[in-house]
mmCIF file of C-alpha atoms in Angstrom:
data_model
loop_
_atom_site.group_PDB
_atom_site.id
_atom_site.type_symbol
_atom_site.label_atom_id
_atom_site.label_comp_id
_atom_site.label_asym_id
_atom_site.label_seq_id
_atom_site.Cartn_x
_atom_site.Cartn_y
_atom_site.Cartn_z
ATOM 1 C CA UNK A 1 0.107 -16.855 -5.952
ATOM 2 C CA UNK A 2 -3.727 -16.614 -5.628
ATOM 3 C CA UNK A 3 -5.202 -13.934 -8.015
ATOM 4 C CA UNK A 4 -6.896 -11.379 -5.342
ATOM 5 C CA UNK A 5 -5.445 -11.167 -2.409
ATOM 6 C CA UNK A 6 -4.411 -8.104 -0.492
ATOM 7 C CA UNK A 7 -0.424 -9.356 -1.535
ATOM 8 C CA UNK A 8 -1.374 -9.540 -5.088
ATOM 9 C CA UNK A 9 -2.535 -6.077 -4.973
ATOM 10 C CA UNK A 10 0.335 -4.605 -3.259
ATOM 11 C CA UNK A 11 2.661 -6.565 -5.501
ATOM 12 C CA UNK A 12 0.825 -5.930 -8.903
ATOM 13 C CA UNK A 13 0.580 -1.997 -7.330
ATOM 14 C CA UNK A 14 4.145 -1.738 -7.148
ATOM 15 C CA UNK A 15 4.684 -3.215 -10.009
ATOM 16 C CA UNK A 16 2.355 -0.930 -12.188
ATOM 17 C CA UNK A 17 3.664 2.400 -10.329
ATOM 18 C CA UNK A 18 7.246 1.132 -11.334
ATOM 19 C CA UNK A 19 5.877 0.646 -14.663
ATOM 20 C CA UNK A 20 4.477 4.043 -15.507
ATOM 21 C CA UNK A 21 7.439 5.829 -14.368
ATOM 22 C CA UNK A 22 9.401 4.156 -16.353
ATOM 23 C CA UNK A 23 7.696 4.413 -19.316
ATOM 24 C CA UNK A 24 6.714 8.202 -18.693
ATOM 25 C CA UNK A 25 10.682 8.929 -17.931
ATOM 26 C CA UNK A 26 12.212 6.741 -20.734
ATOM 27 C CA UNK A 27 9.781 8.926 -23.520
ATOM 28 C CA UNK A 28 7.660 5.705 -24.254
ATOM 29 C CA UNK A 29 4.594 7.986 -23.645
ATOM 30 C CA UNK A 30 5.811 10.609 -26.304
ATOM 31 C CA UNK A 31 4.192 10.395 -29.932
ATOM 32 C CA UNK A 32 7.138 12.168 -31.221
ATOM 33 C CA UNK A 33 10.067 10.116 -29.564
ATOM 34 C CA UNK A 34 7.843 7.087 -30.584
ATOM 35 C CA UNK A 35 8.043 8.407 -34.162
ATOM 36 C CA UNK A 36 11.227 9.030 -34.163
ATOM 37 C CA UNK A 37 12.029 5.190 -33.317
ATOM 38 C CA UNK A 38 9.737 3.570 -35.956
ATOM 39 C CA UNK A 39 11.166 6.078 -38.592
ATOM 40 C CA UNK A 40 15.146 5.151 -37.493
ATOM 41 C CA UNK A 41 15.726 9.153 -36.776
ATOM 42 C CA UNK A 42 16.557 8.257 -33.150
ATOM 43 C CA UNK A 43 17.433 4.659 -31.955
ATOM 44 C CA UNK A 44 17.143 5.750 -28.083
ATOM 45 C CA UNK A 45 13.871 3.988 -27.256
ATOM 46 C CA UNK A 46 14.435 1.100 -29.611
ATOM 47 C CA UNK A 47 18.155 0.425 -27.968
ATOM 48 C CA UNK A 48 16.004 0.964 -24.698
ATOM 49 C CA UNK A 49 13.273 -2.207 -25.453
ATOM 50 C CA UNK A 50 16.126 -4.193 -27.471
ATOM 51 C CA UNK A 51 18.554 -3.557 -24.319
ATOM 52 C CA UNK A 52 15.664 -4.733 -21.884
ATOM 53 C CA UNK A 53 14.991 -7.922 -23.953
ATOM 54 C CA UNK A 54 18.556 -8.548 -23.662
ATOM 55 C CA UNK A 55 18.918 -8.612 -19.923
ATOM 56 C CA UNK A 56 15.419 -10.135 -19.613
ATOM 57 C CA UNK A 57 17.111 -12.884 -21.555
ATOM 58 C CA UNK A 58 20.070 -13.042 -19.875
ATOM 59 C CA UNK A 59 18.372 -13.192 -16.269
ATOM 60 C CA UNK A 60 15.798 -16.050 -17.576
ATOM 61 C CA UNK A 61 18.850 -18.018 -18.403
ATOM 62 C CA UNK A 62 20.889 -17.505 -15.438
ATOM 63 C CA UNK A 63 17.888 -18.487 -13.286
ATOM 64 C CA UNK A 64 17.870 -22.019 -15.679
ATOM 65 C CA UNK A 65 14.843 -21.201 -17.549
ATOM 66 C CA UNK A 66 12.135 -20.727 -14.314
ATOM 67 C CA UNK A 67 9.078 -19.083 -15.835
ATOM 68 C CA UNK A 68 8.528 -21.058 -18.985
ATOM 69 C CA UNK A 69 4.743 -21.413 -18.689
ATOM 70 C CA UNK A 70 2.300 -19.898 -19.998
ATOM 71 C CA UNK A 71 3.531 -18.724 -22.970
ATOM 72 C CA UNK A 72 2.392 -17.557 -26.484
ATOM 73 C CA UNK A 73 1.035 -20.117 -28.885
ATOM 74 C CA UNK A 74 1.944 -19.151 -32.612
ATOM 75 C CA UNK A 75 -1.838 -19.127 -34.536
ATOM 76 C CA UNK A 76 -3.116 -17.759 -37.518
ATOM 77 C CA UNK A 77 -3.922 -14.390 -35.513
ATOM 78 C CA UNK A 78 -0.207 -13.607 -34.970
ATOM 79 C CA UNK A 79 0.843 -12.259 -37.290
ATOM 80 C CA UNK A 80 -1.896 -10.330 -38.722
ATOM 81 C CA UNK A 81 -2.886 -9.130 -35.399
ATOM 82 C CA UNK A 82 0.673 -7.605 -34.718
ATOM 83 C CA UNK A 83 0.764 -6.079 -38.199
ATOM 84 C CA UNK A 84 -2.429 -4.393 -36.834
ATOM 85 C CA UNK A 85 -1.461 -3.519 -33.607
ATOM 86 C CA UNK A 86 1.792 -2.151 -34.827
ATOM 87 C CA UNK A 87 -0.371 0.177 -37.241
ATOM 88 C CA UNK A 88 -2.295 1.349 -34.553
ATOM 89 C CA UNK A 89 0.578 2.112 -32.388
ATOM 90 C CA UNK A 90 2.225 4.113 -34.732
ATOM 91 C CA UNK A 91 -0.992 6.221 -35.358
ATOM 92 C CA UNK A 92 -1.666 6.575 -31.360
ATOM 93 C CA UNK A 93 1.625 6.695 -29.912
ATOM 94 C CA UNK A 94 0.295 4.214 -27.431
ATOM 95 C CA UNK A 95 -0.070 0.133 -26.521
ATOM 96 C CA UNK A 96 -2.372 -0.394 -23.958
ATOM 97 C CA UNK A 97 0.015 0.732 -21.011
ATOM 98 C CA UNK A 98 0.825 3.799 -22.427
ATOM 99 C CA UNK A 99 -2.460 5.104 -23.341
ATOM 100 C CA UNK A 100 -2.697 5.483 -19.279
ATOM 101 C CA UNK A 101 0.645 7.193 -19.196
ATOM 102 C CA UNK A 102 -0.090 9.657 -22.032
ATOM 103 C CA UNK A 103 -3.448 10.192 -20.036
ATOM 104 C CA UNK A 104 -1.891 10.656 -17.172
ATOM 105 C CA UNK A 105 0.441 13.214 -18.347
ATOM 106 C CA UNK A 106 -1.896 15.440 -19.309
ATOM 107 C CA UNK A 107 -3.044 14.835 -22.898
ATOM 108 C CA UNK A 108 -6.544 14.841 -23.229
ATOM 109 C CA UNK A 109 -6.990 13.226 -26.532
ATOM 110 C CA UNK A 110 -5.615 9.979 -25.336
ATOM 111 C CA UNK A 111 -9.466 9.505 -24.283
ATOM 112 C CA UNK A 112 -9.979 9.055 -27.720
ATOM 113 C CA UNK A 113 -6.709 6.052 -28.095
ATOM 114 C CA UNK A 114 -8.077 4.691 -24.469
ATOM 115 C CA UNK A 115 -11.931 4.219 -25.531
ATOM 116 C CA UNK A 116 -10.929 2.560 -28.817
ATOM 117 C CA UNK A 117 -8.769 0.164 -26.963
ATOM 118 C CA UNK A 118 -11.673 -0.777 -24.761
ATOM 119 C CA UNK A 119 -13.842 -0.966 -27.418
ATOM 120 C CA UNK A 120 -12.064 -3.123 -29.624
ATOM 121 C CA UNK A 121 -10.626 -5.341 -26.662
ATOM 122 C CA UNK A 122 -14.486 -5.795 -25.486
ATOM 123 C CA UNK A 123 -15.569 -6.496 -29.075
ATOM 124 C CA UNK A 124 -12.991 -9.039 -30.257
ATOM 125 C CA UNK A 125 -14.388 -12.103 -28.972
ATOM 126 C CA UNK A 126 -17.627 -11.921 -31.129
ATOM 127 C CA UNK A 127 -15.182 -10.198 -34.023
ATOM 128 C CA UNK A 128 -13.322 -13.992 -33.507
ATOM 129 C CA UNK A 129 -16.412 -15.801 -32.787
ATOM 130 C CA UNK A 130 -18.097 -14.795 -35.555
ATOM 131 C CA UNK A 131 -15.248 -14.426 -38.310
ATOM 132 C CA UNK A 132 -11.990 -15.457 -37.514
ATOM 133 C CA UNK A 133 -12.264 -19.034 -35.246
ATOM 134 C CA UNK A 134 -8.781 -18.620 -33.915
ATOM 135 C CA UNK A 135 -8.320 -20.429 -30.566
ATOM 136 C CA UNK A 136 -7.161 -17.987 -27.601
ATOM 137 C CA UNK A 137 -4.941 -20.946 -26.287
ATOM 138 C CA UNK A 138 -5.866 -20.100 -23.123
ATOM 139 C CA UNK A 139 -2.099 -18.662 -22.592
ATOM 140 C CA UNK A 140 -3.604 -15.540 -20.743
ATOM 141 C CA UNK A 141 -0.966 -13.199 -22.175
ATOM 142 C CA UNK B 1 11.702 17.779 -22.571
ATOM 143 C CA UNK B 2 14.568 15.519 -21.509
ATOM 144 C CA UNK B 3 14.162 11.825 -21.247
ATOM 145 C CA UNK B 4 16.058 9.490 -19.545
ATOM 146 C CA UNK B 5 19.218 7.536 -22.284
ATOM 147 C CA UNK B 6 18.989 4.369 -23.537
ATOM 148 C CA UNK B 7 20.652 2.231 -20.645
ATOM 149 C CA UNK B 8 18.266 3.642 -17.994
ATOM 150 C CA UNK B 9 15.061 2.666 -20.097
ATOM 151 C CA UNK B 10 16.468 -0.573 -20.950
ATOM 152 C CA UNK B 11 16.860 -1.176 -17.046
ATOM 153 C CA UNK B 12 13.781 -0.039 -15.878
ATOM 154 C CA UNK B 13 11.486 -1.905 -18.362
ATOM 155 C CA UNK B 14 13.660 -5.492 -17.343
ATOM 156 C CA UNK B 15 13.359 -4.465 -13.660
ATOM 157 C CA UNK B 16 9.606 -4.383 -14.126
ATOM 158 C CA UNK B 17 9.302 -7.398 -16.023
ATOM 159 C CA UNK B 18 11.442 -9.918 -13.796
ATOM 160 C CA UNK B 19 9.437 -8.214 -10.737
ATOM 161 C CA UNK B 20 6.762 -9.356 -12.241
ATOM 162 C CA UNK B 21 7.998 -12.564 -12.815
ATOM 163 C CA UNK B 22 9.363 -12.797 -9.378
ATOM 164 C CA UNK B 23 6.840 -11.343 -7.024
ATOM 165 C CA UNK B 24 3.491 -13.134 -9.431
ATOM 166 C CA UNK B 25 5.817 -16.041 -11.114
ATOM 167 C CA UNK B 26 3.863 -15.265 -14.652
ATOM 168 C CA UNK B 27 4.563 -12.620 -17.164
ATOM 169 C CA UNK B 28 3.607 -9.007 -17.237
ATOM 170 C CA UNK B 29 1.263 -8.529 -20.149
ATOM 171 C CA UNK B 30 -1.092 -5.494 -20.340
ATOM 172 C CA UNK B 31 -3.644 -6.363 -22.837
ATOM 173 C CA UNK B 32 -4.642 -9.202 -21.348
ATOM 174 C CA UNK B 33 -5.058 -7.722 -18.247
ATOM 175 C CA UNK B 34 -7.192 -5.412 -19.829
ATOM 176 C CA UNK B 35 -9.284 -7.871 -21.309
ATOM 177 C CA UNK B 36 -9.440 -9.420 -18.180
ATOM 178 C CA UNK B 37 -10.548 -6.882 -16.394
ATOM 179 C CA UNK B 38 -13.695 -6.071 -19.602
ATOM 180 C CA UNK B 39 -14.564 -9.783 -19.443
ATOM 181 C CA UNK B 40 -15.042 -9.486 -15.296
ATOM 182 C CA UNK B 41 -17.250 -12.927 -15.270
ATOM 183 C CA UNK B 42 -14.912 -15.113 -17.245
ATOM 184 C CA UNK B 43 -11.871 -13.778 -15.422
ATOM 185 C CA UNK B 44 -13.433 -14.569 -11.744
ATOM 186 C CA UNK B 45 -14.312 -18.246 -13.399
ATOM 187 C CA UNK B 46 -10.516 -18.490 -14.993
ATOM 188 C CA UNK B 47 -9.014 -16.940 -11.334
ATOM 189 C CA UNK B 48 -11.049 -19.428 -9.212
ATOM 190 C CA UNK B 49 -9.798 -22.568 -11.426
ATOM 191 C CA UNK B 50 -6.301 -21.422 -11.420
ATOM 192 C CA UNK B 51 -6.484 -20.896 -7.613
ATOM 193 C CA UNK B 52 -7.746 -24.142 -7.020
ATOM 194 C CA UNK B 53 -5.330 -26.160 -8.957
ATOM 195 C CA UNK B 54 -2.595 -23.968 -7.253
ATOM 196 C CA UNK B 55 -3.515 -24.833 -3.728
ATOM 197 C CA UNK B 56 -4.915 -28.656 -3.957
ATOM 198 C CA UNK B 57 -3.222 -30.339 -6.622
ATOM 199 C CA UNK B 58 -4.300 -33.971 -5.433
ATOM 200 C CA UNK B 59 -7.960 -32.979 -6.164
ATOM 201 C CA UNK B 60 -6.945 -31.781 -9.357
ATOM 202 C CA UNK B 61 -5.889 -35.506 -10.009
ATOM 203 C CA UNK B 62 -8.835 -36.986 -8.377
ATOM 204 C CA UNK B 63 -10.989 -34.869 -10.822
ATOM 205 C CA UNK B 64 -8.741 -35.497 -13.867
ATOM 206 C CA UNK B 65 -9.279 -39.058 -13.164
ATOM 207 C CA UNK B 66 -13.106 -39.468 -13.065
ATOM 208 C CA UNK B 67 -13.433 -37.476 -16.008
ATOM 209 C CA UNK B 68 -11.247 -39.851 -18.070
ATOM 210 C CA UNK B 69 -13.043 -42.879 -16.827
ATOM 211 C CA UNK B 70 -16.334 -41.275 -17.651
ATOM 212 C CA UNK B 71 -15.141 -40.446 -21.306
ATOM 213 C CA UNK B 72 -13.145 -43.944 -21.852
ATOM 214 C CA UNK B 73 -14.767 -46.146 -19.225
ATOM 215 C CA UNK B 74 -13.141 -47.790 -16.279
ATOM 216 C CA UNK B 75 -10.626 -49.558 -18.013
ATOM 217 C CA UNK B 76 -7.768 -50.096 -15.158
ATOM 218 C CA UNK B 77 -10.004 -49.875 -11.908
ATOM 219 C CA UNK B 78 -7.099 -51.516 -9.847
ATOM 220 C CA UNK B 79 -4.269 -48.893 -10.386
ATOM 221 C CA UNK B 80 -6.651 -46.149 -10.219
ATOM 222 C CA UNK B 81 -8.397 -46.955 -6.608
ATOM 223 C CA UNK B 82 -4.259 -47.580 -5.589
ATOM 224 C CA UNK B 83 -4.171 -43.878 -6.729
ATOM 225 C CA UNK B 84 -6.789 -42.846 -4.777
ATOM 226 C CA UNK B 85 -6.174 -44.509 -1.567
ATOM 227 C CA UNK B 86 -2.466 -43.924 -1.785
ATOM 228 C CA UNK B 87 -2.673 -40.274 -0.780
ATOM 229 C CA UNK B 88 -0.502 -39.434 2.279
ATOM 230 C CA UNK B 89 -0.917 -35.972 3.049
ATOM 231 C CA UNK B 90 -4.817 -36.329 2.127
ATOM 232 C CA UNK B 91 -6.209 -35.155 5.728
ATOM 233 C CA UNK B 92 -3.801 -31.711 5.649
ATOM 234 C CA UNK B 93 -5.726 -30.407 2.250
ATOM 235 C CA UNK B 94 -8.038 -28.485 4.457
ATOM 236 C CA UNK B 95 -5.048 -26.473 5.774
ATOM 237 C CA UNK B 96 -3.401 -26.367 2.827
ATOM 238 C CA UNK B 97 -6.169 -24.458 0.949
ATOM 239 C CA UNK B 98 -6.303 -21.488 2.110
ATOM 240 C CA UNK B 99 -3.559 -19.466 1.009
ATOM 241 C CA UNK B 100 -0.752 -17.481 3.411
ATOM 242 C CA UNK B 101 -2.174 -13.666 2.490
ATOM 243 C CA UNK B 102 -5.907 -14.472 2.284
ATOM 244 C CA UNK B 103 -5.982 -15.917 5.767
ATOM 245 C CA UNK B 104 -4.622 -12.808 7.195
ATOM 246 C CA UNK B 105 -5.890 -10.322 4.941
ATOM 247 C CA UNK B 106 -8.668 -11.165 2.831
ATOM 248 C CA UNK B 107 -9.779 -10.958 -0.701
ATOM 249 C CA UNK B 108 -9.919 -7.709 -2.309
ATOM 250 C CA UNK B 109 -13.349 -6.967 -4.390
ATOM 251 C CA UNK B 110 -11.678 -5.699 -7.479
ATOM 252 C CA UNK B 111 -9.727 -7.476 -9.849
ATOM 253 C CA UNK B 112 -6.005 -7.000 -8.991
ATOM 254 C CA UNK B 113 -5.501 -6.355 -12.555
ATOM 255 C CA UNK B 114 -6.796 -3.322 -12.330
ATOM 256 C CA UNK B 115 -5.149 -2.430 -9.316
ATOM 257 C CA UNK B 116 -1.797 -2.887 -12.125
ATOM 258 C CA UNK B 117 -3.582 -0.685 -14.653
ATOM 259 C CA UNK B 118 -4.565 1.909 -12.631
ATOM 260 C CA UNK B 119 -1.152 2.368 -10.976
ATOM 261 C CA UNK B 120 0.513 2.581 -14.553
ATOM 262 C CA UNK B 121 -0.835 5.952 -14.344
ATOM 263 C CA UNK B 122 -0.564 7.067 -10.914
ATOM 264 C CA UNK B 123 3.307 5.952 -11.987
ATOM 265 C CA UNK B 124 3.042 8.279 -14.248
ATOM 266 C CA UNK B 125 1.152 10.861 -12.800
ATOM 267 C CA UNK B 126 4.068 10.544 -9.604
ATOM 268 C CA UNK B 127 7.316 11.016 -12.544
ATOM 269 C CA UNK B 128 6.004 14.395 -13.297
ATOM 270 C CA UNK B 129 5.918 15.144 -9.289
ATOM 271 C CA UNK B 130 9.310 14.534 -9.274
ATOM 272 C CA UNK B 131 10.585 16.075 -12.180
ATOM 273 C CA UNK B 132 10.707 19.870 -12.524
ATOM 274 C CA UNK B 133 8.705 20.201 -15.692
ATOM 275 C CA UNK B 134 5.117 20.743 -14.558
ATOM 276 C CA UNK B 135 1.935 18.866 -16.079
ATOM 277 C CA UNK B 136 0.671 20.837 -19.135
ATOM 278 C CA UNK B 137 -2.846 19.923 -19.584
ATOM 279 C CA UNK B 138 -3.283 19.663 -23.163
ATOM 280 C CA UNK B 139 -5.968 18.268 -25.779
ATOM 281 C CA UNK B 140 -3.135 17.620 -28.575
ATOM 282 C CA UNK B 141 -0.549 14.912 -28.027
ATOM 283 C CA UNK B 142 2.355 16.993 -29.444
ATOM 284 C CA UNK B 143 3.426 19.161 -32.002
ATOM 285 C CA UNK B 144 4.731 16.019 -33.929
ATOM 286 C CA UNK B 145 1.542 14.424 -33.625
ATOM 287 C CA UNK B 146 -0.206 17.533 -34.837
ATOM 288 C CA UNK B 147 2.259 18.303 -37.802
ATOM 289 C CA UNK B 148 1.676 14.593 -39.201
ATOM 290 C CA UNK B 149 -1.617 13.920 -38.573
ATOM 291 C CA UNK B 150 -3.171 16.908 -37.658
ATOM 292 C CA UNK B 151 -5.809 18.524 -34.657
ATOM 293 C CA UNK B 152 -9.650 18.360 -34.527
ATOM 294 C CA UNK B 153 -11.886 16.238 -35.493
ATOM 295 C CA UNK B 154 -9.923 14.314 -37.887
ATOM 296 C CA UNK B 155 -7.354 13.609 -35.103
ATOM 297 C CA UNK B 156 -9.563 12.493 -32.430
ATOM 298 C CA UNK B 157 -11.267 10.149 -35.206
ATOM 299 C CA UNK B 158 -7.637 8.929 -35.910
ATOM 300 C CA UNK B 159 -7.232 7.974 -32.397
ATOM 301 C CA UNK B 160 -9.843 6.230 -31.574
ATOM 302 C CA UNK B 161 -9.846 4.286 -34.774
ATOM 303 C CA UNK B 162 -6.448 3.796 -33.950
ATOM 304 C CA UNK B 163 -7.297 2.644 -30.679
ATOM 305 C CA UNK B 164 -9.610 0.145 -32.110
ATOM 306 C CA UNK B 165 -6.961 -1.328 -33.997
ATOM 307 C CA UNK B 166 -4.527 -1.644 -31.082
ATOM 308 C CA UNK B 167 -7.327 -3.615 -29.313
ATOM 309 C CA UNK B 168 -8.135 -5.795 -31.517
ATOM 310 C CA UNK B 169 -4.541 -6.293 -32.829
ATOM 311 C CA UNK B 170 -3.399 -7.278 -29.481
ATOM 312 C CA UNK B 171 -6.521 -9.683 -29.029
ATOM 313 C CA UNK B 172 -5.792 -11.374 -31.890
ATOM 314 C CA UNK B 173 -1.764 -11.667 -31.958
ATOM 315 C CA UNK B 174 -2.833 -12.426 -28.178
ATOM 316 C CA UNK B 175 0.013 -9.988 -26.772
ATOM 317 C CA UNK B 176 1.200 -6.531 -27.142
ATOM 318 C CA UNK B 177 4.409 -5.154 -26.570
ATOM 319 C CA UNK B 178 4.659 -5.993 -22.846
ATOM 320 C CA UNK B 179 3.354 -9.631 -23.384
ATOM 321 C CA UNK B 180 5.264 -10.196 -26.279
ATOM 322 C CA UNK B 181 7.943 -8.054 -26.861
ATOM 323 C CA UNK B 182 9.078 -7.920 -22.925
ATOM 324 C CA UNK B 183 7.946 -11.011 -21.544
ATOM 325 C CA UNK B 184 7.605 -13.101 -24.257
ATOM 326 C CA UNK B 185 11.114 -12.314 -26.236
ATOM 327 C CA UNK B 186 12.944 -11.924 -22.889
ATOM 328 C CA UNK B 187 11.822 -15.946 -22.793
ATOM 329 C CA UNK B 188 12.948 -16.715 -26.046
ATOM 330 C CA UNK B 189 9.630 -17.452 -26.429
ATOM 331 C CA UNK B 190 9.360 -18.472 -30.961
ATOM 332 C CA UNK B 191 5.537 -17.074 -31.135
ATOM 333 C CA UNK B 192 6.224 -13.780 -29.177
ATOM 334 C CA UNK B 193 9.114 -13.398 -31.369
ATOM 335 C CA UNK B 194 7.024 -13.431 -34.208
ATOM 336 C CA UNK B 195 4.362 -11.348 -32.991
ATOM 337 C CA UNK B 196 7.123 -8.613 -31.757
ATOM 338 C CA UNK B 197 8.241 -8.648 -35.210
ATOM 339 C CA UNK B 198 5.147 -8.399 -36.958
ATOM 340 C CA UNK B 199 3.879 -5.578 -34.707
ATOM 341 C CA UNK B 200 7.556 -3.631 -35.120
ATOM 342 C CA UNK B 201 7.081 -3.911 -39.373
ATOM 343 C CA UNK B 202 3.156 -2.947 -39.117
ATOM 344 C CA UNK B 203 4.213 0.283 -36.909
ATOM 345 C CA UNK B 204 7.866 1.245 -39.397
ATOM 346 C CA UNK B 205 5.238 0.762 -42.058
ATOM 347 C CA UNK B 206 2.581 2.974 -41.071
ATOM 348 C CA UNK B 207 5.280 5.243 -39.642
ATOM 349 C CA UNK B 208 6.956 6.064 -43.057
ATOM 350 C CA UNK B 209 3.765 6.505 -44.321
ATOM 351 C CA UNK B 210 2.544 9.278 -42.013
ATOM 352 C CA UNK B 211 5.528 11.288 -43.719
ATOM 353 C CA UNK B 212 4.874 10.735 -46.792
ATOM 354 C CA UNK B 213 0.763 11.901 -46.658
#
């Protein structure tokens, strides 16, 4: 599908209203209820991801693998950069969708979460440019 | 508050994600969309190349081509020129290039990336309509969050620190949960697998440690 049409708007609209629902309505937006799953007191929202993986799974089979491309390219920026994302998550409460939900539900000091997200998505390229030398791989993810 | 159980989260992520799939055919992933939408030059440049591949493959080919035989030199002339000339549906490119919804609507000026990021919290925002409890504006995110890491400035410097560290975490594992952990372990995908785990031990980690500070 081309990348700006009126469709892709509607389409990517829908799909981002759907989105934020869900995640405001399933707790995903909640610092506590996020705590509560990365500390094992309350399995709800992790059964809720691990039980979407598995369907996602199951669909992507049924429909003989369509949708294989593009997909993520293991490099040396992997690992380290989910150990750091994961930190940050459980500090914030938020991944880069939430942030908007938490924002959207009314707590101001997701500002805070939201501007370091921008700041350190705008800055990584020079961070990697400079430092790191990890090829993107270009999967767009 | 009440949220919705398990089942009913675990349905309404997957719905989103094989929308997305469906309706785009390429996976949902929010960081890069939001490094798309920073980097606004690069992404028109990226958008534009994808779009042309999309819609005129047989140029692609043609371009492909004289770029090898200017790097390696025009080794096989005959088979290539066969190519060239053997290219039925040549004439109907024209037609063929401009896409079903752009011909009868248009482009759109803004990236529709952030058309996706912006609804995420108009999403949101419409939940709350719905259910009874009301929209508490608040500065704090909760009393959890204010029993474990506390209120004021330290918090907000917490948070956007934080924040930092999501962004370039997600940069550099090149996905974040929807990327990799929806999209990219719904596929099986090894490398998303990976990342999911690493960002799952990074967060228990720093989790159990909040408690114990």
């Amino acid at each position: 599908m081309p990348s700006n049409t009126v469709i892709q708007h509607l389409a990517l609209g829908a799909i981002g209203l759907a989105f934020g629902f869900v995640l405001s309505r399933a707790g995903f937006a909640d610092f506590g209820e996020i705590h509560l799953m990365f500390t094992f007191a309350d399995l709800r929202l992790l059964l809720a991801f691990a039980g979407a993986v598995v369907i996602i799974a199951a669909v992507y089979l049924a429909l003989g693998r369509r949708w294989q491309e593009p997909r993520a390219v293991f490099t040396r920026g992997t690992i380290p950069g989910g150990l750091l994302f994961g930190a940050g998550w459980a500090l914030t409460g938020a991944c880069p969708s939430v942030v908007l939900v938490q924002l959207a539900n009314g707590h101001l000091m997701a500002l805070a979460t939201l501007l370091g997200i921008l700041l350190g998505t705008a800055i990584y390229p020079a961070i990697n440019e400079k430092y790191l030398h990890i090829s993107s791989g270009g999967c767009g993810l | 508050m009440d949220f919705w159980p398990w089942w009913m989260g675990a349905c309404g992520l997957a719905s989103v994600t094989i929308a997305h799939f469906l309706l785009t055919g390429r996976p949902l992933g929010v960081s890069g969309s939001v490094a798309r939408v920073l980097d606004v030059r690069r992404s028109r440049r990226a958008d534009a190349l994808s779009d042309a591949i999309a819609s005129d493959p047989a140029a692609l080919e043609a371009q492909l081509l004289a770029a090898t035989q200017e790097a390696f030199g025009d080794v096989d002339s005959g088979a290539t020129t066969t190519a060239a000339s053997d290219d039925p549906q040549g004439t109907s490119t024209a037609a063929r290039a401009t896409p079903f919804g752009q011909r009868f609507f248009g482009n759109v000026r803004w990236s529709a990336r952030l058309t996706l990021l912006l609804s995420i919290g108009i999403g949101a925002l419409l939940s709350r309509l719905v259910h009874p409890s009301p929209i508490e504006v608040q500065l704090s995110l909760g009393p959890s969050f204010t029993s474990l890491v506390g209120d004021g400035t330290i918090a907000w410097a917490v948070l956007l620190v934080g924040g930092v560290m999501v962004g370039v975490g997600t940069q550099m594992a090149a996905g974040c949960s929807s990327g990799h952990g929806l999209s990219g372990c719904g596929r099986l995908v090894p490398a998303s697998l990976i990342g999911t785990a690493a960002f799952f031990s990074g967060a228990v980690m720093v989790s159990f440690l909040l408690e114990r500070l």
